mmCIF file of C-alpha atoms in Angstrom:
data_model
loop_
_atom_site.group_PDB
_atom_site.id
_atom_site.type_symbol
_atom_site.label_atom_id
_atom_site.label_comp_id
_atom_site.label_asym_id
_atom_site.label_seq_id
_atom_site.Cartn_x
_atom_site.Cartn_y
_atom_site.Cartn_z
ATOM 1 C CA MET A 9 31.665 -45.880 40.855
ATOM 2 C CA ASP A 10 33.627 -45.815 37.575
ATOM 3 C CA PHE A 11 31.555 -48.803 36.430
ATOM 4 C CA PHE A 12 28.497 -46.529 36.244
ATOM 5 C CA SER A 13 30.203 -43.793 34.200
ATOM 6 C CA PHE A 14 28.573 -43.014 30.845
ATOM 7 C CA GLY A 15 31.787 -44.056 29.068
ATOM 8 C CA LYS A 16 31.699 -47.563 30.561
ATOM 9 C CA ILE A 17 27.941 -47.866 30.149
ATOM 10 C CA ILE A 18 27.989 -46.989 26.443
ATOM 11 C CA VAL A 19 30.590 -49.710 25.751
ATOM 12 C CA TYR A 20 28.360 -52.323 27.416
ATOM 13 C CA ILE A 21 25.263 -50.937 25.672
ATOM 14 C CA ASP A 22 26.873 -51.450 22.245
ATOM 15 C CA LYS A 23 27.943 -54.990 23.193
ATOM 16 C CA PHE A 24 24.446 -55.886 24.464
ATOM 17 C CA ILE A 25 22.747 -54.421 21.375
ATOM 18 C CA LYS A 26 25.009 -56.542 19.132
ATOM 19 C CA PHE A 27 24.319 -59.647 21.236
ATOM 20 C CA ILE A 28 20.529 -59.161 21.172
ATOM 21 C CA ASN A 29 20.576 -58.495 17.411
ATOM 22 C CA SER A 30 22.514 -61.714 16.861
ATOM 23 C CA ILE A 31 20.053 -63.999 18.691
ATOM 24 C CA PHE A 32 16.721 -62.158 18.397
ATOM 25 C CA PHE A 33 15.387 -63.615 15.141
ATOM 26 C CA LEU A 34 16.325 -67.166 16.095
ATOM 27 C CA VAL A 35 14.475 -66.859 19.429
ATOM 28 C CA LEU A 36 11.553 -65.157 17.645
ATOM 29 C CA ILE A 37 11.192 -67.978 15.089
ATOM 30 C CA ILE A 38 11.346 -70.641 17.827
ATOM 31 C CA GLY A 39 8.835 -68.735 19.970
ATOM 32 C CA LEU A 40 6.367 -68.184 17.112
ATOM 33 C CA SER A 41 6.677 -71.823 15.977
ATOM 34 C CA PHE A 42 5.742 -73.016 19.452
ATOM 35 C CA ALA A 43 2.983 -70.408 19.892
ATOM 36 C CA LEU A 44 1.294 -70.833 16.513
ATOM 37 C CA ILE A 45 2.074 -74.428 15.445
ATOM 38 C CA ILE A 46 3.465 -76.777 18.093
ATOM 39 C CA SER A 47 1.377 -75.828 21.157
ATOM 40 C CA PRO A 48 -1.986 -77.609 21.437
ATOM 41 C CA MET A 49 -5.361 -75.895 21.305
ATOM 42 C CA ASP A 50 -7.364 -75.520 24.506
ATOM 43 C CA TYR A 51 -10.186 -78.019 25.049
ATOM 44 C CA LEU A 52 -12.646 -75.180 25.793
ATOM 45 C CA GLN A 53 -11.302 -72.105 23.993
ATOM 46 C CA GLY A 54 -9.895 -73.879 20.932
ATOM 47 C CA ASP A 55 -7.210 -71.981 19.019
ATOM 48 C CA THR A 56 -8.088 -68.618 20.630
ATOM 49 C CA VAL A 57 -5.844 -69.662 23.511
ATOM 50 C CA ARG A 58 -2.876 -68.786 21.233
ATOM 51 C CA ILE A 59 -3.629 -65.102 21.892
ATOM 52 C CA MET A 60 -2.396 -65.833 25.425
ATOM 53 C CA TYR A 61 1.176 -66.065 24.068
ATOM 54 C CA VAL A 62 1.235 -62.345 23.285
ATOM 55 C CA HIS A 63 -1.406 -61.104 25.763
ATOM 56 C CA VAL A 64 0.006 -62.534 29.000
ATOM 57 C CA PRO A 65 3.705 -61.577 28.447
ATOM 58 C CA SER A 66 2.569 -58.068 27.401
ATOM 59 C CA ALA A 67 0.571 -57.677 30.621
ATOM 60 C CA TRP A 68 3.439 -59.022 32.756
ATOM 61 C CA ILE A 69 5.877 -56.611 31.104
ATOM 62 C CA GLY A 70 3.478 -53.647 31.469
ATOM 63 C CA LEU A 71 3.044 -54.343 35.201
ATOM 64 C CA SER A 72 6.714 -55.103 35.869
ATOM 65 C CA ILE A 73 8.004 -51.998 34.103
ATOM 66 C CA PHE A 74 5.675 -49.727 36.056
ATOM 67 C CA SER A 75 6.841 -51.326 39.320
ATOM 68 C CA ILE A 76 10.488 -50.808 38.276
ATOM 69 C CA ILE A 77 10.012 -47.183 37.192
ATOM 70 C CA ALA A 78 8.060 -46.413 40.370
ATOM 71 C CA ILE A 79 10.888 -47.752 42.555
ATOM 72 C CA GLY A 80 13.479 -46.021 40.338
ATOM 73 C CA THR A 81 11.655 -42.681 40.503
ATOM 74 C CA LEU A 82 11.349 -42.815 44.288
ATOM 75 C CA LEU A 83 15.029 -43.745 44.670
ATOM 76 C CA ASN A 84 15.964 -40.906 42.317
ATOM 77 C CA PHE A 85 13.798 -38.489 44.331
ATOM 78 C CA VAL A 86 15.626 -39.452 47.526
ATOM 79 C CA PHE A 87 19.206 -40.015 46.294
ATOM 80 C CA LYS A 88 19.250 -37.795 43.137
ATOM 81 C CA ILE A 89 20.984 -40.359 40.904
ATOM 82 C CA LYS A 90 21.113 -39.067 37.328
ATOM 83 C CA ASN A 91 21.394 -42.570 35.829
ATOM 84 C CA LEU A 92 18.104 -43.552 37.468
ATOM 85 C CA TYR A 93 16.367 -40.570 35.871
ATOM 86 C CA LEU A 94 17.579 -41.678 32.410
ATOM 87 C CA PHE A 95 16.703 -45.281 33.297
ATOM 88 C CA VAL A 96 13.030 -44.572 34.078
ATOM 89 C CA LYS A 97 12.696 -42.147 31.155
ATOM 90 C CA SER A 98 13.938 -44.840 28.766
ATOM 91 C CA LEU A 99 11.720 -47.574 30.254
ATOM 92 C CA ALA A 100 8.392 -45.734 30.411
ATOM 93 C CA PRO A 101 7.487 -45.786 26.660
ATOM 94 C CA ILE A 102 8.165 -49.555 26.553
ATOM 95 C CA GLY A 103 5.836 -50.096 29.505
ATOM 96 C CA LEU A 104 3.150 -47.981 27.858
ATOM 97 C CA LEU A 105 3.424 -49.948 24.608
ATOM 98 C CA PHE A 106 3.035 -53.310 26.345
ATOM 99 C CA THR A 107 0.189 -52.139 28.566
ATOM 100 C CA CYS A 108 -1.675 -50.959 25.428
ATOM 101 C CA LEU A 109 -0.875 -54.254 23.678
ATOM 102 C CA ALA A 110 -2.169 -56.223 26.680
ATOM 103 C CA ILE A 111 -5.440 -54.256 26.564
ATOM 104 C CA VAL A 112 -5.888 -54.596 22.776
ATOM 105 C CA THR A 113 -4.971 -58.300 22.586
ATOM 106 C CA GLY A 114 -7.121 -58.927 25.663
ATOM 107 C CA SER A 115 -10.028 -57.318 23.858
ATOM 108 C CA LEU A 116 -9.367 -59.502 20.794
ATOM 109 C CA TRP A 117 -9.337 -62.562 23.069
ATOM 110 C CA GLY A 118 -12.437 -61.386 24.929
ATOM 111 C CA LYS A 119 -14.704 -61.172 21.892
ATOM 112 C CA PRO A 120 -14.657 -64.900 20.947
ATOM 113 C CA THR A 121 -14.500 -66.150 24.572
ATOM 114 C CA TRP A 122 -16.737 -63.700 26.506
ATOM 115 C CA GLY A 123 -18.790 -62.437 23.577
ATOM 116 C CA THR A 124 -17.741 -58.825 24.120
ATOM 117 C CA TRP A 125 -14.755 -56.639 23.191
ATOM 118 C CA TRP A 126 -14.815 -54.731 26.476
ATOM 119 C CA ALA A 127 -16.412 -54.806 29.930
ATOM 120 C CA TRP A 128 -15.915 -52.305 32.732
ATOM 121 C CA ASP A 129 -14.869 -54.995 35.158
ATOM 122 C CA ALA A 130 -12.118 -54.698 37.759
ATOM 123 C CA ARG A 131 -9.196 -56.231 35.811
ATOM 124 C CA LEU A 132 -9.837 -54.412 32.543
ATOM 125 C CA THR A 133 -10.552 -51.069 34.202
ATOM 126 C CA SER A 134 -7.473 -51.255 36.444
ATOM 127 C CA MET A 135 -5.308 -52.037 33.374
ATOM 128 C CA LEU A 136 -6.792 -49.001 31.634
ATOM 129 C CA ILE A 137 -5.918 -46.905 34.716
ATOM 130 C CA LEU A 138 -2.332 -48.244 34.536
ATOM 131 C CA MET A 139 -2.169 -47.100 30.911
ATOM 132 C CA LEU A 140 -3.306 -43.608 32.001
ATOM 133 C CA PHE A 141 -0.596 -43.514 34.681
ATOM 134 C CA TYR A 142 1.972 -44.335 31.998
ATOM 135 C CA VAL A 143 0.581 -41.526 29.813
ATOM 136 C CA PHE A 144 0.753 -39.014 32.729
ATOM 137 C CA PHE A 145 4.291 -40.188 33.525
ATOM 138 C CA ILE A 146 5.550 -39.749 29.950
ATOM 139 C CA MET A 147 3.686 -36.457 29.457
ATOM 140 C CA SER A 148 5.324 -35.087 32.642
ATOM 141 C CA PHE A 149 8.753 -35.421 31.014
ATOM 142 C CA LYS A 150 7.553 -33.240 28.146
ATOM 143 C CA ILE A 151 5.411 -30.713 30.086
ATOM 144 C CA PHE A 152 7.763 -30.186 33.063
ATOM 145 C CA LYS A 153 10.954 -30.704 31.042
ATOM 146 C CA ASP A 154 13.012 -27.947 32.662
ATOM 147 C CA SER A 155 11.084 -27.636 35.883
ATOM 148 C CA GLU A 156 12.618 -28.382 39.276
ATOM 149 C CA LYS A 157 9.268 -29.899 40.216
ATOM 150 C CA LEU A 158 9.669 -32.803 37.761
ATOM 151 C CA PRO A 159 11.083 -35.315 40.339
ATOM 152 C CA GLN A 160 8.209 -34.504 42.732
ATOM 153 C CA ILE A 161 5.595 -34.883 39.994
ATOM 154 C CA LEU A 162 7.094 -38.194 38.807
ATOM 155 C CA SER A 163 7.228 -39.455 42.401
ATOM 156 C CA ALA A 164 3.572 -38.516 42.974
ATOM 157 C CA ILE A 165 2.492 -40.356 39.799
ATOM 158 C CA SER A 166 4.639 -43.347 40.790
ATOM 159 C CA ILE A 167 3.180 -43.571 44.309
ATOM 160 C CA LEU A 168 -0.401 -43.320 43.029
ATOM 161 C CA GLY A 169 0.345 -45.728 40.174
ATOM 162 C CA ILE A 170 2.055 -48.361 42.310
ATOM 163 C CA ILE A 171 -1.092 -48.625 44.472
ATOM 164 C CA ASN A 172 -2.861 -49.789 41.297
ATOM 165 C CA ILE A 173 -0.434 -52.710 40.730
ATOM 166 C CA PRO A 174 -1.727 -55.014 43.538
ATOM 167 C CA ILE A 175 -5.267 -53.969 42.577
ATOM 168 C CA ILE A 176 -4.622 -55.287 39.032
ATOM 169 C CA LYS A 177 -2.999 -58.456 40.360
ATOM 170 C CA TYR A 178 -5.737 -59.350 42.865
ATOM 171 C CA SER A 179 -8.738 -57.814 41.060
ATOM 172 C CA VAL A 180 -9.748 -61.262 39.751
ATOM 173 C CA GLU A 181 -9.853 -62.606 43.317
ATOM 174 C CA TRP A 182 -11.363 -59.592 45.117
ATOM 175 C CA TRP A 183 -14.192 -58.938 42.678
ATOM 176 C CA SER A 184 -16.386 -60.999 40.378
ATOM 177 C CA THR A 185 -14.884 -60.399 36.946
ATOM 178 C CA LEU A 186 -15.113 -61.791 33.428
ATOM 179 C CA HIS A 187 -11.342 -62.238 33.491
ATOM 180 C CA GLN A 188 -10.134 -65.663 34.574
ATOM 181 C CA PRO A 189 -7.990 -66.019 37.742
ATOM 182 C CA ALA A 190 -4.220 -66.439 37.387
ATOM 183 C CA SER A 191 -3.181 -69.841 35.984
ATOM 184 C CA ILE A 192 0.505 -69.330 36.736
ATOM 185 C CA LYS A 193 1.566 -68.981 40.338
ATOM 186 C CA ILE A 194 5.050 -68.126 41.592
ATOM 187 C CA MET A 195 4.170 -69.727 44.943
ATOM 188 C CA GLY A 196 2.200 -72.927 44.484
ATOM 189 C CA THR A 197 1.257 -75.179 41.602
ATOM 190 C CA SER A 198 0.378 -73.626 38.254
ATOM 191 C CA SER A 199 -2.784 -74.885 36.573
ATOM 192 C CA ILE A 200 -1.316 -74.698 33.071
ATOM 193 C CA HIS A 201 0.194 -77.647 31.203
ATOM 194 C CA SER A 202 3.865 -77.561 30.224
ATOM 195 C CA SER A 203 2.898 -77.806 26.516
ATOM 196 C CA MET A 204 1.450 -74.287 26.909
ATOM 197 C CA LEU A 205 3.869 -73.051 29.557
ATOM 198 C CA VAL A 206 6.932 -73.551 27.315
ATOM 199 C CA PRO A 207 5.585 -71.395 24.413
ATOM 200 C CA LEU A 208 4.437 -68.802 26.940
ATOM 201 C CA PHE A 209 7.910 -68.437 28.429
ATOM 202 C CA LEU A 210 9.520 -68.517 24.973
ATOM 203 C CA MET A 211 7.313 -65.617 23.851
ATOM 204 C CA LEU A 212 8.078 -63.841 27.141
ATOM 205 C CA LEU A 213 11.789 -64.231 26.328
ATOM 206 C CA VAL A 214 11.226 -62.808 22.818
ATOM 207 C CA LEU A 215 9.417 -59.763 24.180
ATOM 208 C CA LEU A 216 11.967 -59.278 26.986
ATOM 209 C CA LEU A 217 14.802 -59.283 24.434
ATOM 210 C CA TYR A 218 12.855 -56.724 22.411
ATOM 211 C CA CYS A 219 12.333 -54.579 25.541
ATOM 212 C CA ALA A 220 16.047 -54.768 26.357
ATOM 213 C CA LEU A 221 16.939 -53.697 22.818
ATOM 214 C CA ILE A 222 14.592 -50.685 22.865
ATOM 215 C CA PHE A 223 15.657 -49.737 26.382
ATOM 216 C CA LEU A 224 19.368 -49.809 25.466
ATOM 217 C CA MET A 225 18.813 -47.691 22.347
ATOM 218 C CA LYS A 226 16.727 -45.160 24.300
ATOM 219 C CA TYR A 227 19.246 -45.040 27.137
ATOM 220 C CA LYS A 228 22.076 -44.474 24.655
ATOM 221 C CA THR A 229 20.052 -41.662 23.038
ATOM 222 C CA GLU A 230 19.644 -39.977 26.439
ATOM 223 C CA ILE A 231 23.407 -40.203 27.109
ATOM 224 C CA ILE A 232 24.149 -38.676 23.675
ATOM 225 C CA LYS A 233 21.650 -35.854 24.353
ATOM 226 C CA ILE A 234 23.543 -34.994 27.560
ATOM 227 C CA LYS A 235 26.922 -35.111 25.791
ATOM 228 C CA LYS A 236 25.556 -32.902 22.996
ATOM 229 C CA ARG A 237 24.313 -30.316 25.525
ATOM 230 C CA ASN A 238 27.666 -30.323 27.322
ATOM 231 C CA ILE A 239 29.913 -30.380 24.254
ATOM 232 C CA LYS A 240 31.219 -26.857 24.841
ATOM 233 C CA ARG A 241 32.350 -27.812 28.331
ATOM 234 C CA LEU A 242 34.398 -30.775 27.097
ATOM 235 C CA MET B 13 -3.619 -77.560 5.243
ATOM 236 C CA ILE B 14 -2.461 -73.929 4.901
ATOM 237 C CA ASN B 15 -6.095 -72.789 4.857
ATOM 238 C CA GLU B 16 -6.713 -74.784 8.019
ATOM 239 C CA PHE B 17 -3.697 -73.167 9.656
ATOM 240 C CA LEU B 18 -4.769 -69.662 8.638
ATOM 241 C CA ASN B 19 -8.362 -70.323 9.689
ATOM 242 C CA MET B 20 -7.298 -71.418 13.209
ATOM 243 C CA GLY B 21 -10.528 -73.278 13.876
ATOM 244 C CA GLY B 22 -12.620 -70.278 12.805
ATOM 245 C CA TYR B 23 -10.776 -67.845 15.105
ATOM 246 C CA GLY B 24 -8.107 -66.806 12.581
ATOM 247 C CA PHE B 25 -9.216 -63.159 12.529
ATOM 248 C CA TYR B 26 -8.751 -62.709 16.301
ATOM 249 C CA ILE B 27 -5.488 -64.653 16.508
ATOM 250 C CA TRP B 28 -3.756 -63.193 13.448
ATOM 251 C CA THR B 29 -4.929 -59.661 14.290
ATOM 252 C CA SER B 30 -3.447 -60.008 17.803
ATOM 253 C CA PHE B 31 -0.071 -61.179 16.530
ATOM 254 C CA LEU B 32 -0.103 -58.607 13.727
ATOM 255 C CA ILE B 33 -0.887 -55.687 16.070
ATOM 256 C CA VAL B 34 1.923 -56.717 18.434
ATOM 257 C CA THR B 35 4.364 -57.047 15.500
ATOM 258 C CA VAL B 36 3.392 -53.747 13.849
ATOM 259 C CA PHE B 37 3.484 -51.637 17.032
ATOM 260 C CA CYS B 38 6.741 -53.238 18.213
ATOM 261 C CA PHE B 39 8.250 -52.505 14.807
ATOM 262 C CA ILE B 40 7.024 -48.871 14.886
ATOM 263 C CA LEU B 41 8.613 -48.290 18.314
ATOM 264 C CA TYR B 42 11.834 -49.988 17.154
ATOM 265 C CA TYR B 43 11.966 -47.903 13.967
ATOM 266 C CA LYS B 44 11.266 -44.608 15.800
ATOM 267 C CA THR B 45 13.793 -45.379 18.544
ATOM 268 C CA LYS B 46 16.514 -46.324 16.049
ATOM 269 C CA LYS B 47 15.802 -43.245 13.918
ATOM 270 C CA THR B 48 16.044 -40.936 16.959
ATOM 271 C CA LEU B 49 19.298 -42.575 18.089
ATOM 272 C CA LYS B 50 20.844 -42.194 14.617
ATOM 273 C CA LYS B 51 19.667 -38.561 14.455
ATOM 274 C CA TYR B 52 21.339 -37.636 17.756
ATOM 275 C CA GLU B 53 24.506 -39.592 16.880
ATOM 276 C CA LYS B 54 24.708 -37.696 13.596
ATOM 277 C CA GLU B 55 24.035 -34.322 15.235
ATOM 278 C CA LEU B 56 26.697 -34.923 17.871
ATOM 279 C CA ALA B 57 29.195 -35.970 15.198
ATOM 280 C CA GLN B 58 28.378 -32.821 13.186
ATOM 281 C CA GLU B 59 28.887 -30.623 16.276
ATOM 282 C CA LEU B 60 32.257 -32.274 16.798
ATOM 283 C CA GLU B 61 33.173 -31.750 13.150
ATOM 284 C CA LYS B 62 32.927 -28.000 13.739
ATOM 285 C CA LEU B 63 35.653 -28.157 16.390
ATOM 286 C CA PRO B 64 39.355 -27.840 15.517
ATOM 287 C CA ILE B 65 40.888 -31.250 14.836
ATOM 288 C CA GLU B 66 43.225 -31.142 17.858
ATOM 289 C CA HIS B 67 40.356 -30.288 20.178
ATOM 290 C CA ARG B 68 38.272 -33.085 18.645
ATOM 291 C CA LYS B 69 41.052 -35.631 19.153
ATOM 292 C CA ARG B 70 41.536 -34.518 22.763
ATOM 293 C CA ILE B 71 37.798 -34.906 23.452
ATOM 294 C CA ALA B 72 37.761 -38.326 21.757
ATOM 295 C CA ARG B 73 40.663 -39.432 23.977
ATOM 296 C CA SER B 74 39.032 -38.198 27.174
ATOM 297 C CA SER B 75 35.441 -39.312 26.490
ATOM 298 C CA LYS B 76 34.537 -42.905 25.610
ATOM 299 C CA VAL B 77 31.038 -41.783 24.615
ATOM 300 C CA ILE B 78 32.414 -39.303 22.077
ATOM 301 C CA SER B 79 35.025 -41.727 20.703
ATOM 302 C CA SER B 80 32.342 -44.411 20.354
ATOM 303 C CA ILE B 81 30.039 -42.026 18.460
ATOM 304 C CA LEU B 82 32.836 -40.772 16.224
ATOM 305 C CA ALA B 83 33.902 -44.334 15.495
ATOM 306 C CA SER B 84 30.349 -45.324 14.598
ATOM 307 C CA GLN B 85 30.061 -42.313 12.314
ATOM 308 C CA ASN B 86 33.519 -42.990 10.776
ATOM 309 C CA LYS B 87 34.530 -39.426 11.430
ATOM 310 C CA LEU B 88 37.522 -39.997 13.665
ATOM 311 C CA SER B 89 40.403 -38.578 11.719
#
């Protein structure tokens, strides 16, 4: 398991950070050019559809990160793997940021298309609940910092929070909501044209690179904190 | 043409605000994360500076994390 030692990990972290820094701005410029200039406007929504290029990837990232941290927390609870603890701690703030961004950009998209900034419908409310789960999760690290109960508390939040994920996903099908149903399907044909799909995936790539960069820096910080605490034992 | 681009068919406020909010908040998180990382790197390097030079060299040889931090701080002597 030498591959997972902090020494090995930190070498790869530095390499990945350098790699992301070297390509990030190029990918960002290409993504923004497609999202704001090259992609066509929607025949119904006009140019407001461009908000999709930041709203949809943000929502996907917010949902995915919570699913990952929930699985990670449960695995850590069972197998007590220290790396997993650092992994979920480093990921959670990124998930919170993108969940908040999905809500705010969704609201900015909602006003010109629905005529309202906010509605207490199933999709919007379940996203707000996800944001609260993120807040509880992050607060637990601060409140129960030195408590032995922390893994149990994180696991409880994860289990309750993960139930919300399919509710968010299927809320537009189960209930009558203002939010449109999914246009992109993993199984089946997507109802979105490639001229909009390409910018969407380019912006997803930009935000994923950003997430990776923040995650690696946070993970490295956590490793350094541990080394600093244990310096006298070295 | 630039005005047309900025106006975005009359929806410029909503579109530019969305992109601006994402940019600003992503930058804030990046800045805070980088600042925290640098702070802990510096603190660890300062703690190591307090140790006798032989002890510091031995730690740097045995720990890749420490040697990487010392190298980044240019304090490996």
